[in-house]
Coordinates of C-alpha atoms in Angstrom, one line a residue:
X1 CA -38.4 30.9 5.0
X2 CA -34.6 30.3 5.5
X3 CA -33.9 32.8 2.2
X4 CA -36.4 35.5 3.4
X5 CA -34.3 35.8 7.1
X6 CA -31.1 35.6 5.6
X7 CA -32.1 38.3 2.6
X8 CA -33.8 40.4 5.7
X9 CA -30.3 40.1 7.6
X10 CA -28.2 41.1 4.4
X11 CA -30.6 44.0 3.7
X12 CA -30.7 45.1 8.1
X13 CA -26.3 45.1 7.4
X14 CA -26.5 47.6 4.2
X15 CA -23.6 45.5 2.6
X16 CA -22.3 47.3 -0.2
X17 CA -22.4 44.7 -3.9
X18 CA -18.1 44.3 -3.5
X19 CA -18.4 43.3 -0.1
X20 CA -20.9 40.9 -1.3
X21 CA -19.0 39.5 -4.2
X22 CA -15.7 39.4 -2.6
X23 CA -17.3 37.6 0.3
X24 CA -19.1 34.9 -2.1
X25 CA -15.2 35.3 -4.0
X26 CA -13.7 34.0 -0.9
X27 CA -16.3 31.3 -0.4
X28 CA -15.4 29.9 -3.7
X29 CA -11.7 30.2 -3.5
X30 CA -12.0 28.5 0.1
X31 CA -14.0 26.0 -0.8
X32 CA -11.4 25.3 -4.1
X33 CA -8.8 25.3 -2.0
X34 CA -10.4 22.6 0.0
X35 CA -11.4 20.4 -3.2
X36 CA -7.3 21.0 -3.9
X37 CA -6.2 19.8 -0.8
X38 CA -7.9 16.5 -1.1
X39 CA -7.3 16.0 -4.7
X40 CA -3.5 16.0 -3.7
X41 CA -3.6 13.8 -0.6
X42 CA -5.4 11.1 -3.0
X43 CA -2.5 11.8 -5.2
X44 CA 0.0 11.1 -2.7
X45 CA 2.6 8.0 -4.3
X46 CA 3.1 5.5 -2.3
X47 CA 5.1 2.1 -2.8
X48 CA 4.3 -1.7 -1.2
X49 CA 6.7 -5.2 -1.1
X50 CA 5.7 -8.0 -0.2
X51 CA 6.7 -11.7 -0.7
X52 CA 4.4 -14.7 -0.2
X53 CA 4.4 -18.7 -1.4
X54 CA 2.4 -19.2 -4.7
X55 CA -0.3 -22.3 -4.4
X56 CA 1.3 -25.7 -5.8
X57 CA -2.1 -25.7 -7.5
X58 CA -1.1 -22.9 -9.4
X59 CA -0.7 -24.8 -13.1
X60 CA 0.5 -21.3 -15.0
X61 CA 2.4 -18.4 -13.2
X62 CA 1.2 -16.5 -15.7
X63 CA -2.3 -16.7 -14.3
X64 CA -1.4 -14.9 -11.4
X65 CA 0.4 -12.1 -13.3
X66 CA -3.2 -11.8 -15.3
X67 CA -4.8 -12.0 -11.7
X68 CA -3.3 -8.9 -10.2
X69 CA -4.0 -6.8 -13.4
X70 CA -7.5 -7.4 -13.1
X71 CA -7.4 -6.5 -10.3
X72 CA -5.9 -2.8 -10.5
X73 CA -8.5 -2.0 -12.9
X74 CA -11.5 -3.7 -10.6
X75 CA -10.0 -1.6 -7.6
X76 CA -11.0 1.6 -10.3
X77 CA -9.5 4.1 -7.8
X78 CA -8.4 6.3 -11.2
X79 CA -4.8 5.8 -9.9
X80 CA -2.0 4.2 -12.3
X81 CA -0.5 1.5 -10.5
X82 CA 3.4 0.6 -11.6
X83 CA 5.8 -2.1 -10.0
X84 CA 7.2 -5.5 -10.7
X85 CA 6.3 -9.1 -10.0
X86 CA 8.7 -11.8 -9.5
X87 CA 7.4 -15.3 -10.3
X88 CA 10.2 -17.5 -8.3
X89 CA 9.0 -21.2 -8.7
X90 CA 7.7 -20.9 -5.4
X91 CA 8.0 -17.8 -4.4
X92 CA 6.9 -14.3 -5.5
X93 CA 8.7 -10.7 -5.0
X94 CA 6.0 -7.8 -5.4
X95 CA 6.9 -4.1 -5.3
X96 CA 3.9 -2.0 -6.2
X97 CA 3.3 1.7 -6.7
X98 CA 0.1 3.8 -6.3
X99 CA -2.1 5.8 -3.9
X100 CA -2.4 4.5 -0.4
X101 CA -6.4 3.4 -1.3
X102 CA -5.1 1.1 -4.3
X103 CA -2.2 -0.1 -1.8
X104 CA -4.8 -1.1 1.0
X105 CA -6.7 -2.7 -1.6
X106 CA -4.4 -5.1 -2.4
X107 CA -3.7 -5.6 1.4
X108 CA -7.1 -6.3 2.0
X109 CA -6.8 -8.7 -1.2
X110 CA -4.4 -10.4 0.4
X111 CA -6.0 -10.7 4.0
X112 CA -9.6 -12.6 1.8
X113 CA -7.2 -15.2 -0.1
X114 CA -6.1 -16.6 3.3
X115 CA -10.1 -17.4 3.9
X116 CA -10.4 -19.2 0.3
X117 CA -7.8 -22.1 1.8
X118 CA -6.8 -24.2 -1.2
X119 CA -8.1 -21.9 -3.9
X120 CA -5.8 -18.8 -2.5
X121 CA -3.2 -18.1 -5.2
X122 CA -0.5 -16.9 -2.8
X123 CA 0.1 -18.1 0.8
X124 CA 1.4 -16.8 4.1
X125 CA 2.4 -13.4 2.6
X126 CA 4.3 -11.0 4.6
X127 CA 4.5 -7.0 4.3
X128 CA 8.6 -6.2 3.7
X129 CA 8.2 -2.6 3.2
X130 CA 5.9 -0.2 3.0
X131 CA 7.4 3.7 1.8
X132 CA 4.6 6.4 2.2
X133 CA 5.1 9.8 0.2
X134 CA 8.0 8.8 -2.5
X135 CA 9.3 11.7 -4.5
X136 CA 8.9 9.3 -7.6
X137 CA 7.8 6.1 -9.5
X138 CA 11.2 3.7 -9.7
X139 CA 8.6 1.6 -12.6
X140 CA 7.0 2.9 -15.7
X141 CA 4.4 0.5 -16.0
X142 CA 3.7 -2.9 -14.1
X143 CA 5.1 -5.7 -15.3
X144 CA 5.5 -9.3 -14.1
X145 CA 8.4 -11.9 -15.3
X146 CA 8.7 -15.6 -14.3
X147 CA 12.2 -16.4 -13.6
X148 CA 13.7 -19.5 -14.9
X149 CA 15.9 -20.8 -12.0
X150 CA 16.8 -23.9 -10.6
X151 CA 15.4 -24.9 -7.2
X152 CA 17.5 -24.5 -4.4
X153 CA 18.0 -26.2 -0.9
X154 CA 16.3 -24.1 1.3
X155 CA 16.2 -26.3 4.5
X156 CA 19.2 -23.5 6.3
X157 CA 17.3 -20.9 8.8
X158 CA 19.0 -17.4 8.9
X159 CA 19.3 -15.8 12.0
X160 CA 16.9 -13.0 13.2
X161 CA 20.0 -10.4 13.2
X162 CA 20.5 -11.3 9.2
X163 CA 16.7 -9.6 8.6
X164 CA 18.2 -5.9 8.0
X165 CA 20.8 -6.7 5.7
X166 CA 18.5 -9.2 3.7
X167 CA 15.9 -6.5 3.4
X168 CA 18.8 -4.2 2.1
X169 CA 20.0 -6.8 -0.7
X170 CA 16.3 -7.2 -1.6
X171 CA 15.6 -3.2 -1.8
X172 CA 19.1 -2.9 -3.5
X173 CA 18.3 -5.4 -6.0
X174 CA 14.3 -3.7 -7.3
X175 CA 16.2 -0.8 -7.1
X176 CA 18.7 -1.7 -9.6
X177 CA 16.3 -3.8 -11.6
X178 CA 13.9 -0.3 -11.6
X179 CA 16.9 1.6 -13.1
X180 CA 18.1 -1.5 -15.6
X181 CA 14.2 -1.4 -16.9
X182 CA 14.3 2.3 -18.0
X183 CA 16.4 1.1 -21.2
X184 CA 13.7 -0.8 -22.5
X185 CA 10.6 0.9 -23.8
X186 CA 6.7 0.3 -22.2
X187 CA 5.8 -2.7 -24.1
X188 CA 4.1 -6.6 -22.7
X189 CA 3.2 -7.1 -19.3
X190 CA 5.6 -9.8 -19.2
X191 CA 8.7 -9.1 -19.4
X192 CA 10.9 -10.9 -22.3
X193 CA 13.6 -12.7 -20.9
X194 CA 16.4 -11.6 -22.1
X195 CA 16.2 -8.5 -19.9
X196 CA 17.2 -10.9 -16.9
X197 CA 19.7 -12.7 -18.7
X198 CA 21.9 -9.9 -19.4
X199 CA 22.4 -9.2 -15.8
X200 CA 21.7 -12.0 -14.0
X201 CA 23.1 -10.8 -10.4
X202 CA 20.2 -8.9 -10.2
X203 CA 17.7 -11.5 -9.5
X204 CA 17.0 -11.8 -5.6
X205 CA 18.2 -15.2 -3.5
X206 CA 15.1 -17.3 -2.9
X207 CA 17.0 -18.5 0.1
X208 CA 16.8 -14.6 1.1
X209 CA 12.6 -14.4 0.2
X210 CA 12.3 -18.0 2.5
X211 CA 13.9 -16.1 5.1
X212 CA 11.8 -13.2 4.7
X213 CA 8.5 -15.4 4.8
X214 CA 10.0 -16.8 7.7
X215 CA 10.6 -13.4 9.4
X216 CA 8.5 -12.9 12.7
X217 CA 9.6 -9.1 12.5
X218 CA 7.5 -8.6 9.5
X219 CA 4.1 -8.2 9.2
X220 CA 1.4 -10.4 7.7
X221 CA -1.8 -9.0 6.0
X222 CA -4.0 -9.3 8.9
X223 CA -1.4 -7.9 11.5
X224 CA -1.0 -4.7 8.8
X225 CA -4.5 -4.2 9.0
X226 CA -5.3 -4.9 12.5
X227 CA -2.8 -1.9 13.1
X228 CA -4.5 0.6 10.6
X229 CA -7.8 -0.2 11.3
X230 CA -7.6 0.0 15.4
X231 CA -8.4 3.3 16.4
X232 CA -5.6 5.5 18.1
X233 CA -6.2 6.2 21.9
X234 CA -3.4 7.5 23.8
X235 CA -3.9 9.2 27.5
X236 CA -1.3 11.1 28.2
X237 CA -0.3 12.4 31.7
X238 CA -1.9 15.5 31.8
X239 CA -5.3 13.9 31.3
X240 CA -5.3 12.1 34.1
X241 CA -6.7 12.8 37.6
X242 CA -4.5 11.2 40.4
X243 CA -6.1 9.5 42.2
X244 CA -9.3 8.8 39.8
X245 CA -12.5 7.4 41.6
X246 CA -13.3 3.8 39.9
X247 CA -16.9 5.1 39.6
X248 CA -15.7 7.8 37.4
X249 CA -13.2 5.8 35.5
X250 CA -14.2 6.6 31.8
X251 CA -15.5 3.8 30.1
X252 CA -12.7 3.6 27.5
X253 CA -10.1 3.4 30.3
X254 CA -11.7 0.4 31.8
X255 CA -12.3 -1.3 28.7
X256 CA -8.3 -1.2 28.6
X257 CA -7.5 -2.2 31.6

């Protein structure tokens, strides 16, 4: 019944056959363009750091390397995820590149190990930076290395002032390791070791990841997605009515108040 009013509308309008195909044309380019304009916000690169603790239970490093490769492909967003993992001997350094669904993914990740207790691989870890839109991948592939170094004394607290410039030296440092990995070619996962060895300064303090762990400015997994999961309200002025009878406060104010 729906085809028979809209043929007996098209037939009442005398449309000529171009006005019909250029209007059905237009229909198909608009709803392309559409289609095109979600493909490339799902394309959108995006990059994630963030340090955390590894589990003392953790026998093999290694293991946790393997862990976060399975799951990329498990997340099967079709996105190619690239970065670097630092495996400190108690400490990791992540920096991650993808679309913003893979990204939350491994937030979200995150968030569900602190429920497993013991069995979580990594503890307490905190979000150090997260860059939306980046022009380009700093990493061809993703990789992971653990880094032969001697333990340190970390007992010393930095002050809260010292978090910028530690966040610098830390960006300053993937940055340089990004560039110093484009002379080697894609190969393992694991990266061999003489790649750190020949430039030693540009491993990253753990006394500088302990501070960032201990960092109240930064965000944990469950503060991150607190924030991007709460929905926006904002009144502004010109929405309100001075003065605003409580019975016809709207139920959303009042819930905020």
């Amino acid at each position: 019944m729906e085809t028979g009013k809209v043929r007996a509308q098209s037939w009442k309008s005398e449309p000529t056959p171009e006005k019909m195909e250029t209007s059905f044309f237009h229909q198909l380019l608009n709803k392309r363009m559409v289609l095109s304009a979600r493909d490339d916000v799902k394309s959108l690169l995006h990059r994630l750091i963030f340090v955390s603790k590894i589990s003392p239970d953790l026998a093999d490093k290694r293991d946790l390397g393997e862990y976060w490769e399975q799951q990329f492909q498990r997340y099967n967003q079709g996105e190619n995820v690239t970065g670097l993992l630092l495996l400190y001997p108690a400490y990791t350094v992540h920096c991650l590149e993808s679309s913003g669904d893979v990204l939350y993914c491994v937030i979200r990740d995150l968030q569900r190990m602190k429920k497993q207790g013991d069995r979580a691989l990594v503890l307490d870890p905190k979000i150090v930076v997260t860059s939306h839109n980046i022009s380009s991948r700093l990493f061809s592939q993703w990789s992971y290395k653990v880094l032969d170094v001697p333990g340190q004394y970390l007992g010393d607290k930095f002050s809260e002032e010292a978090t910028d410039g530690i966040i610098t030296e830390c960006l300053t440092k993937i940055l340089k390791i990004g560039k110093h990995l484009t002379k080697y070619p894609k190969g393992s996962k694991n990266i061999p070791d003489s790649v750190f060895e020949k430039v030693p300064e540009l491993t990253i303090p753990q006394t500088s990841i302990l501070h960032l762990l201990q960092c109240k400015d930064l965000l944990t997994p469950e503060q991150f997605l607190k924030m991007y999961d709460s929905p926006l309200n904002v009144m502004l002025d010109s929405d309100r009515v001075w003065p605003t009878p409580v019975h016809l406060t709207p139920l959303k104010t009042r819930s905020l108040q």
